[in-house]
Amino acid sequence: MSSNERRERLLQILKKSDEPVKGSELSAELQVSRQVVVKDIALLRASGIEILATSSGYIILNPVKDEFKIKCKNHNSDEELYDELQTIIDLGGRVKDVIVEHPTYGVLKAELNVSTNRDLKKFMEKATTNEFKQLSVLSPEYHIHTIEVSNKDIFEEIKKELRDKNILFE
């Protein structure tokens, strides 16, 4: 494997772990010396990834999140909107935005940044008290969310749940 592939694999190992990972475990997993791991960690840090070296091993301070786009059917009610967003955050996702493709204006995007029940409650309060029209009314069938998750498995779980609830647009 190339050095870039090795660093990417190293990063994936650290991202998937909730606890510090010992350098010796990383070197065994990557089949390189401990010194190579130290150099790779230094290069990852230089690229802006906050990796902390502890006596128990390496851990990412602010884990890098993966982003995925997902198409959802438009809602007929506030309850459906709530269910969609609640499903995503319950499974560990953060709904960064909503995007619609308008026939005249093209792509329209609004930031949501909903990742907790508190965020969702505030959003729904605004949605129901300000004569709010969902951006999705500008698009005939679906809207798109950018979802941030800590790993692809969580995204796949979110997709499955949205599919089971007949929310996913396919």
mmCIF file of C-alpha atoms in Angstrom:
data_model
loop_
_atom_site.group_PDB
_atom_site.id
_atom_site.type_symbol
_atom_site.label_atom_id
_atom_site.label_comp_id
_atom_site.label_asym_id
_atom_site.label_seq_id
_atom_site.Cartn_x
_atom_site.Cartn_y
_atom_site.Cartn_z
ATOM 1 C CA MET A 1 0.000 0.000 0.000
ATOM 2 C CA SER A 2 1.198 3.528 -0.741
ATOM 3 C CA SER A 3 2.009 5.992 2.040
ATOM 4 C CA ASN A 4 -1.172 7.972 1.265
ATOM 5 C CA GLU A 5 -3.277 4.808 1.440
ATOM 6 C CA ARG A 6 -1.579 3.881 4.726
ATOM 7 C CA ARG A 7 -2.334 7.297 6.247
ATOM 8 C CA GLU A 8 -5.938 7.025 5.090
ATOM 9 C CA ARG A 9 -6.202 3.577 6.706
ATOM 10 C CA LEU A 10 -4.597 4.942 9.887
ATOM 11 C CA LEU A 11 -7.138 7.751 9.953
ATOM 12 C CA GLN A 12 -10.020 5.292 9.467
ATOM 13 C CA ILE A 13 -8.783 3.161 12.375
ATOM 14 C CA LEU A 14 -8.654 6.203 14.656
ATOM 15 C CA LYS A 15 -12.050 7.480 13.474
ATOM 16 C CA LYS A 16 -13.739 4.151 14.218
ATOM 17 C CA SER A 17 -12.283 3.866 17.698
ATOM 18 C CA ASP A 18 -13.957 5.487 20.690
ATOM 19 C CA GLU A 19 -10.838 4.900 22.776
ATOM 20 C CA PRO A 20 -7.138 5.682 22.248
ATOM 21 C CA VAL A 21 -5.306 3.230 19.977
ATOM 22 C CA LYS A 22 -1.759 2.238 20.935
ATOM 23 C CA GLY A 23 1.003 2.973 18.446
ATOM 24 C CA SER A 24 2.118 -0.659 18.589
ATOM 25 C CA GLU A 25 -1.400 -1.781 17.563
ATOM 26 C CA LEU A 26 -1.372 0.687 14.676
ATOM 27 C CA SER A 27 2.054 -0.446 13.485
ATOM 28 C CA ALA A 28 0.975 -4.112 13.630
ATOM 29 C CA GLU A 29 -2.280 -3.398 11.783
ATOM 30 C CA LEU A 30 -0.508 -1.355 9.092
ATOM 31 C CA GLN A 31 2.535 -3.666 8.971
ATOM 32 C CA VAL A 32 5.015 -0.821 9.422
ATOM 33 C CA SER A 33 7.420 0.222 12.141
ATOM 34 C CA ARG A 34 6.327 2.290 15.118
ATOM 35 C CA GLN A 35 8.459 5.158 13.760
ATOM 36 C CA VAL A 36 6.497 5.174 10.489
ATOM 37 C CA VAL A 37 3.279 5.484 12.516
ATOM 38 C CA VAL A 38 4.761 8.452 14.425
ATOM 39 C CA LYS A 39 5.668 10.166 11.120
ATOM 40 C CA ASP A 40 2.227 9.446 9.642
ATOM 41 C CA ILE A 41 0.554 10.897 12.751
ATOM 42 C CA ALA A 42 2.721 14.029 12.373
ATOM 43 C CA LEU A 43 1.667 14.395 8.724
ATOM 44 C CA LEU A 44 -2.007 13.945 9.603
ATOM 45 C CA ARG A 45 -1.669 16.581 12.312
ATOM 46 C CA ALA A 46 0.001 18.945 9.820
ATOM 47 C CA SER A 47 -3.027 18.512 7.551
ATOM 48 C CA GLY A 48 -5.258 19.885 10.328
ATOM 49 C CA ILE A 49 -6.514 16.710 12.008
ATOM 50 C CA GLU A 50 -6.368 17.037 15.780
ATOM 51 C CA ILE A 51 -4.775 13.807 17.006
ATOM 52 C CA LEU A 52 -3.851 13.624 20.666
ATOM 53 C CA ALA A 53 -1.055 11.339 21.851
ATOM 54 C CA THR A 54 -1.879 9.969 25.305
ATOM 55 C CA SER A 55 -0.266 7.340 27.511
ATOM 56 C CA SER A 56 -3.043 5.007 26.310
ATOM 57 C CA GLY A 57 -2.497 5.710 22.616
ATOM 58 C CA TYR A 58 -3.675 8.053 19.870
ATOM 59 C CA ILE A 59 -7.157 9.511 19.657
ATOM 60 C CA ILE A 60 -8.807 12.083 17.412
ATOM 61 C CA LEU A 61 -9.959 15.078 19.469
ATOM 62 C CA ASN A 62 -12.571 16.368 17.059
ATOM 63 C CA PRO A 63 -13.296 13.410 14.824
ATOM 64 C CA VAL A 64 -13.465 14.139 11.124
ATOM 65 C CA LYS A 65 -17.007 13.554 9.968
ATOM 66 C CA ASP A 66 -18.132 12.019 6.714
ATOM 67 C CA GLU A 67 -20.757 13.856 4.676
ATOM 68 C CA PHE A 68 -23.348 12.237 2.468
ATOM 69 C CA LYS A 69 -26.256 13.562 0.456
ATOM 70 C CA ILE A 70 -29.625 11.871 0.726
ATOM 71 C CA LYS A 71 -32.903 12.409 -1.156
ATOM 72 C CA CYS A 72 -36.105 12.421 0.864
ATOM 73 C CA LYS A 73 -39.726 12.630 -0.250
ATOM 74 C CA ASN A 74 -41.442 15.941 0.349
ATOM 75 C CA HIS A 75 -43.718 16.135 3.409
ATOM 76 C CA ASN A 76 -47.409 16.717 3.713
ATOM 77 C CA SER A 77 -47.270 17.758 7.364
ATOM 78 C CA ASP A 78 -45.076 19.095 10.150
ATOM 79 C CA GLU A 79 -45.255 15.642 11.766
ATOM 80 C CA GLU A 80 -43.624 14.072 8.716
ATOM 81 C CA LEU A 81 -40.882 16.721 8.746
ATOM 82 C CA TYR A 82 -40.299 16.082 12.446
ATOM 83 C CA ASP A 83 -40.182 12.300 11.935
ATOM 84 C CA GLU A 84 -37.639 12.632 9.125
ATOM 85 C CA LEU A 85 -35.271 14.869 11.097
ATOM 86 C CA GLN A 86 -35.754 12.932 14.352
ATOM 87 C CA THR A 87 -34.904 9.659 12.613
ATOM 88 C CA ILE A 88 -31.647 11.100 11.288
ATOM 89 C CA ILE A 89 -30.478 12.593 14.594
ATOM 90 C CA ASP A 90 -31.596 9.583 16.657
ATOM 91 C CA LEU A 91 -29.242 7.406 14.632
ATOM 92 C CA GLY A 92 -26.272 9.746 15.072
ATOM 93 C CA GLY A 93 -26.560 12.034 12.069
ATOM 94 C CA ARG A 94 -26.371 15.796 11.832
ATOM 95 C CA VAL A 95 -28.620 17.420 9.230
ATOM 96 C CA LYS A 96 -26.455 20.199 7.845
ATOM 97 C CA ASP A 97 -28.815 21.607 5.239
ATOM 98 C CA VAL A 98 -31.739 21.166 2.896
ATOM 99 C CA ILE A 99 -31.326 21.537 -0.856
ATOM 100 C CA VAL A 100 -33.993 21.782 -3.551
ATOM 101 C CA GLU A 101 -33.714 21.981 -7.300
ATOM 102 C CA HIS A 102 -36.018 24.775 -8.483
ATOM 103 C CA PRO A 103 -37.006 24.752 -12.158
ATOM 104 C CA THR A 104 -36.349 28.500 -12.529
ATOM 105 C CA TYR A 105 -33.798 29.416 -9.876
ATOM 106 C CA GLY A 106 -31.728 26.252 -9.921
ATOM 107 C CA VAL A 107 -30.260 24.852 -6.721
ATOM 108 C CA LEU A 108 -31.480 26.503 -3.503
ATOM 109 C CA LYS A 109 -29.895 25.621 -0.180
ATOM 110 C CA ALA A 110 -30.676 26.495 3.444
ATOM 111 C CA GLU A 111 -28.527 25.670 6.467
ATOM 112 C CA LEU A 112 -30.307 23.619 9.162
ATOM 113 C CA ASN A 113 -27.555 22.323 11.485
ATOM 114 C CA VAL A 114 -29.861 20.017 13.426
ATOM 115 C CA SER A 115 -28.036 17.396 15.479
ATOM 116 C CA THR A 116 -29.770 17.254 18.855
ATOM 117 C CA ASN A 117 -33.322 17.107 20.179
ATOM 118 C CA ARG A 118 -32.866 20.677 21.386
ATOM 119 C CA ASP A 119 -31.895 21.815 17.860
ATOM 120 C CA LEU A 120 -34.887 19.971 16.435
ATOM 121 C CA LYS A 121 -37.265 21.512 18.981
ATOM 122 C CA LYS A 122 -36.043 25.035 18.154
ATOM 123 C CA PHE A 123 -36.306 24.368 14.431
ATOM 124 C CA MET A 124 -39.844 22.978 14.732
ATOM 125 C CA GLU A 125 -40.911 25.937 16.915
ATOM 126 C CA LYS A 126 -39.775 28.306 14.166
ATOM 127 C CA ALA A 127 -41.395 26.136 11.529
ATOM 128 C CA THR A 128 -44.800 26.162 13.232
ATOM 129 C CA THR A 129 -44.943 29.736 14.567
ATOM 130 C CA ASN A 130 -43.597 31.852 11.702
ATOM 131 C CA GLU A 131 -46.072 30.869 8.998
ATOM 132 C CA PHE A 132 -43.168 28.840 7.753
ATOM 133 C CA LYS A 133 -43.162 27.364 4.283
ATOM 134 C CA GLN A 134 -40.781 24.479 3.872
ATOM 135 C CA LEU A 135 -38.171 24.990 1.178
ATOM 136 C CA SER A 136 -39.259 21.628 -0.205
ATOM 137 C CA VAL A 137 -42.529 23.176 -1.477
ATOM 138 C CA LEU A 138 -40.413 24.694 -4.266
ATOM 139 C CA SER A 139 -39.510 21.262 -5.582
ATOM 140 C CA PRO A 140 -42.206 18.883 -6.835
ATOM 141 C CA GLU A 141 -41.145 15.519 -5.411
ATOM 142 C CA TYR A 142 -38.082 15.510 -3.195
ATOM 143 C CA HIS A 143 -35.512 17.484 -1.273
ATOM 144 C CA ILE A 144 -31.902 16.688 -0.451
ATOM 145 C CA HIS A 145 -30.094 16.787 2.878
ATOM 146 C CA THR A 146 -26.393 16.851 3.540
ATOM 147 C CA ILE A 147 -25.933 14.547 6.506
ATOM 148 C CA GLU A 148 -22.791 14.448 8.615
ATOM 149 C CA VAL A 149 -21.966 11.176 10.390
ATOM 150 C CA SER A 150 -18.955 9.731 12.156
ATOM 151 C CA ASN A 151 -18.771 6.775 9.753
ATOM 152 C CA LYS A 152 -20.432 5.238 6.696
ATOM 153 C CA ASP A 153 -22.109 2.480 8.715
ATOM 154 C CA ILE A 154 -24.207 5.078 10.537
ATOM 155 C CA PHE A 155 -25.199 6.630 7.216
ATOM 156 C CA GLU A 156 -26.270 3.209 5.903
ATOM 157 C CA GLU A 157 -28.360 2.673 9.044
ATOM 158 C CA ILE A 158 -30.022 6.081 8.551
ATOM 159 C CA LYS A 159 -30.806 5.240 4.917
ATOM 160 C CA LYS A 160 -32.318 1.892 5.903
ATOM 161 C CA GLU A 161 -34.533 3.459 8.567
ATOM 162 C CA LEU A 162 -35.698 6.238 6.222
ATOM 163 C CA ARG A 163 -36.427 3.600 3.565
ATOM 164 C CA ASP A 164 -38.408 1.509 6.084
ATOM 165 C CA LYS A 165 -40.456 4.600 7.009
ATOM 166 C CA ASN A 166 -41.076 5.366 3.317
ATOM 167 C CA ILE A 167 -39.262 8.711 3.619
ATOM 168 C CA LEU A 168 -36.331 7.981 1.307
ATOM 169 C CA PHE A 169 -36.834 9.055 -2.307
ATOM 170 C CA GLU A 170 -35.602 6.321 -4.642
#
